[in-house]
């Protein structure tokens, strides 16, 4: 079974035919793609529902389906080099690849909680996060995982995680305001959905932000400098490790579901209603496109190529660093 890229309404969708035949009719894959990541300058892997993995060897132009032993949704993918990567999903699913995404081996998580995001610092150290404050940590490449939580904030759902170094880790998600207000020592102005660990994920502290928006994504270039994004087009920047935050006016009324910071300093945003936007030199530019489905994730490589994925098997690609998409 092969995958072909078919244009529809100006966007790119996945379709496949038997025995290598291209498909030009209705799309065969119409479900949601949740995440995408580059293993190297050419290899990209997209994941979704139900238990779908698609792999590209030309930066995102053409795709082939990869077999995996699950029909559960796969939510997040991360590569540390051209060969080694992880996928997490529903009911505690964790898979690892050592051949650039050609094959995937299931790892034992010892949890049935849903895992929404995963990030690895290197081949050994990684963190996966999910619903009800679930946090899994590994120091041996996923052979074993240690479970912890954001107690007492057990209702927090974490949607993104980034390991900065051996000590600093950031989380982004949503923390129900009604529950937080039950804590007598918490003022409404201090409620946030960003958390920071100073010790590699053993303990966590809530980061104060001047917003009650739920945060879906974060991207840090180092311990001090980073962005967070979420509901209603909110985008915020910190330059002091989360002590203070500056709001950036995106003029986007829709949720921003993912952000990706490139080496040139630009920040790509993907969101509901086909939103694609680029922040560069403190200016946000909406990227015109014909997509109208939700975009759930975006990834860029160092060669100026990029892929954005979303609902109904939607895939969009860029070849100029995110300035234009098709």
Tab-separated table of C-alpha atoms in Angstrom:
chain	number	residue	atom	x	y	z
A	1	UNK	CA	0.000	0.000	0.000
A	2	UNK	CA	1.430	3.365	-0.998
A	3	UNK	CA	0.466	6.907	-0.123
A	4	UNK	CA	0.064	9.649	-2.684
A	5	UNK	CA	-0.331	13.363	-2.124
A	6	UNK	CA	-3.526	14.672	-3.695
A	7	UNK	CA	-4.499	18.334	-3.969
A	8	UNK	CA	-7.935	19.258	-2.655
A	9	UNK	CA	-9.201	22.825	-2.170
A	10	UNK	CA	-5.589	24.017	-2.454
A	11	UNK	CA	-4.396	21.860	0.440
A	12	UNK	CA	-2.686	18.489	0.519
A	13	UNK	CA	-4.409	15.337	1.712
A	14	UNK	CA	-3.365	11.742	2.129
A	15	UNK	CA	-4.738	9.057	-0.128
A	16	UNK	CA	-3.482	5.645	-1.091
A	17	UNK	CA	-4.085	2.953	-3.650
A	18	UNK	CA	-3.491	-0.755	-3.839
A	19	UNK	CA	-0.345	-2.113	-5.503
A	20	UNK	CA	1.141	1.332	-5.943
A	21	UNK	CA	-1.778	2.834	-7.891
A	22	UNK	CA	-2.267	6.555	-7.381
A	23	UNK	CA	-5.700	7.639	-6.175
A	24	UNK	CA	-7.399	10.647	-7.747
A	25	UNK	CA	-10.908	10.114	-6.374
A	26	UNK	CA	-12.245	10.543	-2.805
A	27	UNK	CA	-9.660	10.538	-0.064
A	28	UNK	CA	-9.089	7.184	1.616
A	29	UNK	CA	-7.700	8.752	4.796
A	30	UNK	CA	-10.020	11.344	6.312
A	31	UNK	CA	-9.272	11.122	10.018
A	32	UNK	CA	-7.208	13.456	12.156
A	33	UNK	CA	-3.439	13.753	12.121
A	34	UNK	CA	-2.260	14.884	15.545
A	35	UNK	CA	1.458	15.531	15.181
A	36	UNK	CA	4.406	15.616	12.796
A	37	UNK	CA	8.179	15.721	13.293
A	38	UNK	CA	11.346	15.686	11.226
A	39	UNK	CA	13.969	13.014	11.886
A	40	UNK	CA	16.424	14.761	9.554
A	41	UNK	CA	16.357	17.185	6.628
A	42	UNK	CA	14.382	14.762	4.468
A	43	UNK	CA	12.541	12.284	6.688
A	44	UNK	CA	9.277	13.434	8.274
A	45	UNK	CA	6.775	11.316	10.198
A	46	UNK	CA	3.110	12.187	10.796
A	47	UNK	CA	0.847	10.363	13.258
A	48	UNK	CA	-2.842	10.248	14.045
A	49	UNK	CA	-6.043	8.295	14.428
A	50	UNK	CA	-6.668	5.372	14.429
A	51	UNK	CA	-3.105	4.219	15.069
A	52	UNK	CA	-1.832	5.759	11.850
A	53	UNK	CA	1.800	6.516	11.010
A	54	UNK	CA	2.858	8.068	7.709
A	55	UNK	CA	6.476	8.593	6.661
A	56	UNK	CA	8.019	10.872	4.036
A	57	UNK	CA	11.568	10.687	2.674
A	58	UNK	CA	11.376	13.854	0.570
A	59	UNK	CA	10.588	16.463	3.198
A	60	UNK	CA	6.838	15.970	3.101
A	61	UNK	CA	5.904	15.814	-0.575
A	62	UNK	CA	5.075	12.095	-0.752
A	63	UNK	CA	4.165	9.702	2.047
A	64	UNK	CA	3.992	5.977	2.783
A	65	UNK	CA	2.056	4.289	5.561
A	66	UNK	CA	4.025	2.505	8.291
A	67	UNK	CA	2.579	-0.508	10.090
A	68	UNK	CA	2.142	-0.244	13.858
A	69	UNK	CA	0.534	-2.581	16.369
A	70	UNK	CA	-2.362	-0.411	17.562
A	71	UNK	CA	-5.631	1.154	16.485
A	72	UNK	CA	-5.548	3.740	19.285
A	73	UNK	CA	-4.949	7.444	18.569
A	74	UNK	CA	-1.302	8.505	18.482
A	75	UNK	CA	-0.874	12.043	19.806
A	76	UNK	CA	2.787	13.116	19.898
A	77	UNK	CA	6.111	12.281	18.247
A	78	UNK	CA	9.695	13.360	18.943
A	79	UNK	CA	13.067	12.553	17.359
A	80	UNK	CA	16.472	13.133	18.961
A	81	UNK	CA	18.424	12.261	15.795
A	82	UNK	CA	17.901	10.781	12.354
A	83	UNK	CA	17.228	7.327	13.732
A	84	UNK	CA	15.849	7.523	17.260
A	85	UNK	CA	12.365	8.702	18.126
A	86	UNK	CA	9.286	8.083	20.254
A	87	UNK	CA	5.513	8.205	19.835
A	88	UNK	CA	2.948	8.411	22.644
A	89	UNK	CA	-0.799	8.013	22.565
A	90	UNK	CA	-4.002	6.940	24.188
A	91	UNK	CA	-4.109	4.449	27.082
A	92	UNK	CA	-0.415	4.815	27.892
A	93	UNK	CA	0.882	3.836	24.463
A	94	UNK	CA	4.584	4.408	23.839
A	95	UNK	CA	6.524	3.337	20.743
A	96	UNK	CA	10.217	3.714	19.897
A	97	UNK	CA	12.024	3.670	16.551
A	98	UNK	CA	15.733	3.170	15.905
A	99	UNK	CA	15.618	3.330	12.115
A	100	UNK	CA	14.162	6.759	11.387
A	101	UNK	CA	10.544	5.721	11.695
A	102	UNK	CA	10.538	2.709	9.363
A	103	UNK	CA	9.604	0.365	12.216
A	104	UNK	CA	8.248	0.942	15.715
A	105	UNK	CA	8.540	-1.149	18.890
A	106	UNK	CA	6.077	-0.858	21.759
A	107	UNK	CA	7.465	0.067	25.181
A	108	UNK	CA	5.866	-0.710	28.535
A	109	UNK	CA	4.531	2.401	30.278
A	110	UNK	CA	2.627	0.679	33.122
A	111	UNK	CA	-0.175	3.231	32.852
A	112	UNK	CA	-3.484	3.430	31.035
A	113	UNK	CA	-3.595	7.216	31.199
A	114	UNK	CA	-3.664	9.139	27.938
A	115	UNK	CA	-0.280	10.595	26.929
A	116	UNK	CA	-0.569	13.819	24.936
A	117	UNK	CA	3.064	14.922	24.544
A	118	UNK	CA	6.599	13.549	24.648
A	119	UNK	CA	10.056	15.130	24.549
A	120	UNK	CA	13.538	13.653	24.821
A	121	UNK	CA	16.742	15.470	25.708
A	122	UNK	CA	18.903	12.675	24.321
A	123	UNK	CA	18.658	8.932	23.661
A	124	UNK	CA	18.233	8.204	27.369
A	125	UNK	CA	16.343	10.998	29.092
A	126	UNK	CA	12.721	11.734	28.205
A	127	UNK	CA	9.382	12.857	29.628
A	128	UNK	CA	5.825	12.077	28.531
A	129	UNK	CA	2.802	13.939	29.905
A	130	UNK	CA	-0.950	13.575	29.682
A	131	UNK	CA	-4.305	13.842	31.388
A	132	UNK	CA	-5.002	14.175	35.118
A	133	UNK	CA	-1.513	15.549	35.726
A	134	UNK	CA	0.146	12.355	34.499
A	135	UNK	CA	3.919	12.561	34.066
A	136	UNK	CA	6.214	9.713	32.997
A	137	UNK	CA	10.002	9.977	33.135
A	138	UNK	CA	12.682	7.704	31.744
A	139	UNK	CA	16.467	7.718	32.045
A	140	UNK	CA	17.132	4.631	29.917
A	141	UNK	CA	15.543	5.428	26.581
A	142	UNK	CA	12.128	4.173	27.566
A	143	UNK	CA	13.065	0.723	28.801
A	144	UNK	CA	11.536	1.753	32.121
A	145	UNK	CA	9.251	4.667	32.998
A	146	UNK	CA	8.615	6.262	36.391
A	147	UNK	CA	5.177	7.748	36.994
A	148	UNK	CA	4.479	10.941	38.926
A	149	UNK	CA	1.850	13.665	38.830
A	150	UNK	CA	1.260	17.366	39.369
A	151	UNK	CA	-0.223	16.865	42.831
A	152	UNK	CA	-2.322	18.453	44.140
A	153	UNK	CA	-3.232	19.716	40.652
A	154	UNK	CA	-4.358	16.288	39.475
A	155	UNK	CA	-6.990	17.652	37.088
A	156	UNK	CA	-4.446	19.481	34.967
A	157	UNK	CA	-4.133	18.134	31.425
A	158	UNK	CA	-0.714	18.663	29.890
A	159	UNK	CA	-0.524	19.146	26.130
A	160	UNK	CA	3.136	20.005	25.574
A	161	UNK	CA	6.493	19.397	27.251
A	162	UNK	CA	10.017	20.582	26.521
A	163	UNK	CA	13.217	19.481	28.241
A	164	UNK	CA	15.693	22.361	28.119
A	165	UNK	CA	18.656	20.675	29.808
A	166	UNK	CA	19.397	18.131	32.539
A	167	UNK	CA	17.451	20.246	35.045
A	168	UNK	CA	14.951	22.620	33.435
A	169	UNK	CA	11.669	21.319	31.993
A	170	UNK	CA	8.551	23.244	30.945
A	171	UNK	CA	4.947	21.997	30.626
A	172	UNK	CA	1.932	23.621	28.972
A	173	UNK	CA	-1.701	22.671	29.317
A	174	UNK	CA	-5.022	23.515	30.893
A	175	UNK	CA	-5.780	23.743	34.595
A	176	UNK	CA	-9.490	24.042	35.523
A	177	UNK	CA	-10.060	27.422	37.109
A	178	UNK	CA	-12.876	26.155	39.304
A	179	UNK	CA	-10.564	23.628	40.962
A	180	UNK	CA	-7.733	26.082	41.430
A	181	UNK	CA	-10.012	28.557	43.147
A	182	UNK	CA	-10.777	25.953	45.809
A	183	UNK	CA	-7.194	26.358	47.006
A	184	UNK	CA	-7.337	29.169	49.555
A	185	UNK	CA	-3.784	30.314	48.873
A	186	UNK	CA	-4.308	30.730	45.134
A	187	UNK	CA	-5.540	34.020	43.733
A	188	UNK	CA	-7.330	34.166	40.408
A	189	UNK	CA	-4.531	36.262	38.943
A	190	UNK	CA	-1.965	33.543	39.650
A	191	UNK	CA	-3.839	30.739	37.901
A	192	UNK	CA	-1.919	29.423	34.932
A	193	UNK	CA	-1.373	26.361	32.852
A	194	UNK	CA	2.412	26.564	32.604
A	195	UNK	CA	4.640	24.559	34.924
A	196	UNK	CA	8.406	24.507	35.385
A	197	UNK	CA	10.706	21.931	36.937
A	198	UNK	CA	14.164	22.880	38.265
A	199	UNK	CA	15.262	19.276	38.846
A	200	UNK	CA	14.590	17.292	35.702
A	201	UNK	CA	10.919	16.686	36.401
A	202	UNK	CA	11.001	15.509	40.020
A	203	UNK	CA	9.226	18.596	41.361
A	204	UNK	CA	7.150	21.293	39.685
A	205	UNK	CA	6.097	24.870	40.290
A	206	UNK	CA	3.313	26.774	38.593
A	207	UNK	CA	4.508	29.650	36.431
A	208	UNK	CA	2.464	32.828	36.780
A	209	UNK	CA	1.223	34.247	33.494
A	210	UNK	CA	-1.063	37.257	32.928
A	211	UNK	CA	-3.699	35.134	31.211
A	212	UNK	CA	-6.307	32.528	32.073
A	213	UNK	CA	-6.217	31.052	28.581
A	214	UNK	CA	-5.491	27.368	28.243
A	215	UNK	CA	-2.059	26.815	26.745
A	216	UNK	CA	-1.615	24.127	24.119
A	217	UNK	CA	1.982	24.660	22.993
A	218	UNK	CA	5.352	25.996	24.056
A	219	UNK	CA	8.719	26.499	22.395
A	220	UNK	CA	11.884	27.554	24.225
A	221	UNK	CA	15.280	28.266	22.681
A	222	UNK	CA	16.965	28.099	26.098
A	223	UNK	CA	16.050	28.246	29.790
A	224	UNK	CA	15.274	31.964	29.667
A	225	UNK	CA	13.683	32.596	26.270
A	226	UNK	CA	10.483	31.007	25.036
A	227	UNK	CA	6.931	31.285	23.726
A	228	UNK	CA	3.591	29.822	24.786
A	229	UNK	CA	0.367	29.734	22.782
A	230	UNK	CA	-3.203	28.591	23.203
A	231	UNK	CA	-6.865	29.505	23.107
A	232	UNK	CA	-8.250	32.561	21.318
A	233	UNK	CA	-5.009	33.234	19.456
A	234	UNK	CA	-2.984	33.973	22.577
A	235	UNK	CA	0.797	34.138	22.112
A	236	UNK	CA	3.155	35.183	24.904
A	237	UNK	CA	6.919	35.538	25.202
A	238	UNK	CA	9.308	35.389	28.151
A	239	UNK	CA	12.955	36.421	28.219
A	240	UNK	CA	13.621	35.727	31.901
A	241	UNK	CA	12.694	32.101	32.401
A	242	UNK	CA	8.999	32.721	32.961
A	243	UNK	CA	9.286	35.458	35.593
A	244	UNK	CA	7.547	37.930	33.283
A	245	UNK	CA	5.562	37.525	30.078
A	246	UNK	CA	4.753	39.834	27.174
A	247	UNK	CA	1.621	39.351	25.082
A	248	UNK	CA	2.070	39.421	21.315
A	249	UNK	CA	-0.918	40.555	19.268
A	250	UNK	CA	-1.507	37.868	16.651
A	251	UNK	CA	-4.887	39.204	15.458
A	252	UNK	CA	-5.911	35.543	15.332
A	253	UNK	CA	-9.368	34.817	16.831
A	254	UNK	CA	-8.905	31.042	16.730
A	255	UNK	CA	-7.035	28.629	18.971
A	256	UNK	CA	-3.322	28.186	18.247
A	257	UNK	CA	-2.664	24.469	18.607
A	258	UNK	CA	1.071	24.290	17.948
A	259	UNK	CA	4.147	26.473	17.562
A	260	UNK	CA	7.617	25.711	16.237
A	261	UNK	CA	10.710	27.889	16.564
A	262	UNK	CA	13.281	27.605	13.757
A	263	UNK	CA	17.005	28.250	13.974
A	264	UNK	CA	16.567	31.593	12.173
A	265	UNK	CA	14.468	32.829	15.102
A	266	UNK	CA	11.134	32.687	13.307
A	267	UNK	CA	8.138	31.082	14.992
A	268	UNK	CA	5.509	29.159	13.023
A	269	UNK	CA	1.971	28.851	14.383
A	270	UNK	CA	-0.761	26.397	13.369
A	271	UNK	CA	-4.340	26.516	14.573
A	272	UNK	CA	-8.049	26.128	14.030
A	273	UNK	CA	-9.742	27.146	10.780
A	274	UNK	CA	-6.570	26.431	8.810
A	275	UNK	CA	-4.601	29.136	10.602
A	276	UNK	CA	-0.931	29.404	9.669
A	277	UNK	CA	1.073	32.388	10.898
A	278	UNK	CA	4.738	33.332	11.189
A	279	UNK	CA	6.414	35.525	13.793
A	280	UNK	CA	9.666	37.129	12.669
A	281	UNK	CA	11.354	40.319	13.869
A	282	UNK	CA	8.473	40.864	16.328
A	283	UNK	CA	5.914	40.914	13.503
A	284	UNK	CA	3.156	38.319	13.042
A	285	UNK	CA	2.156	37.537	9.459
A	286	UNK	CA	-0.885	35.410	8.592
A	287	UNK	CA	-0.096	33.023	5.752
A	288	UNK	CA	-2.848	32.995	3.103
A	289	UNK	CA	-4.051	29.479	2.261
A	290	UNK	CA	-7.192	27.655	1.229
A	291	UNK	CA	-7.323	25.239	4.152
A	292	UNK	CA	-10.322	25.440	6.450
A	293	UNK	CA	-9.810	22.371	8.629
A	294	UNK	CA	-8.117	22.509	12.014
A	295	UNK	CA	-4.332	22.336	11.893
A	296	UNK	CA	-3.047	20.454	14.915
A	297	UNK	CA	0.744	20.520	14.479
A	298	UNK	CA	3.588	22.093	12.534
A	299	UNK	CA	7.265	21.177	12.157
A	300	UNK	CA	10.195	22.721	10.297
A	301	UNK	CA	13.654	21.450	9.353
A	302	UNK	CA	16.896	23.360	8.934
A	303	UNK	CA	16.571	23.394	5.145
A	304	UNK	CA	13.532	25.678	5.108
A	305	UNK	CA	11.070	22.853	4.611
A	306	UNK	CA	8.025	22.440	6.793
A	307	UNK	CA	4.911	20.340	7.263
A	308	UNK	CA	1.619	21.184	8.963
A	309	UNK	CA	-1.006	18.505	9.652
A	310	UNK	CA	-4.576	18.434	10.867
A	311	UNK	CA	-8.120	17.161	10.549
A	312	UNK	CA	-9.372	15.064	7.632
A	313	UNK	CA	-5.841	13.911	6.779
A	314	UNK	CA	-4.805	17.466	5.948
A	315	UNK	CA	-1.126	18.009	5.151
A	316	UNK	CA	0.342	21.336	4.040
A	317	UNK	CA	3.956	21.931	3.040
A	318	UNK	CA	6.355	24.860	2.736
A	319	UNK	CA	9.691	25.126	0.951
A	320	UNK	CA	10.646	28.684	1.881
A	321	UNK	CA	10.890	28.645	5.656
A	322	UNK	CA	7.168	29.063	6.208
A	323	UNK	CA	6.575	32.182	4.122
A	324	UNK	CA	4.214	30.347	1.770
A	325	UNK	CA	2.294	27.064	2.130
A	326	UNK	CA	0.412	24.782	-0.220
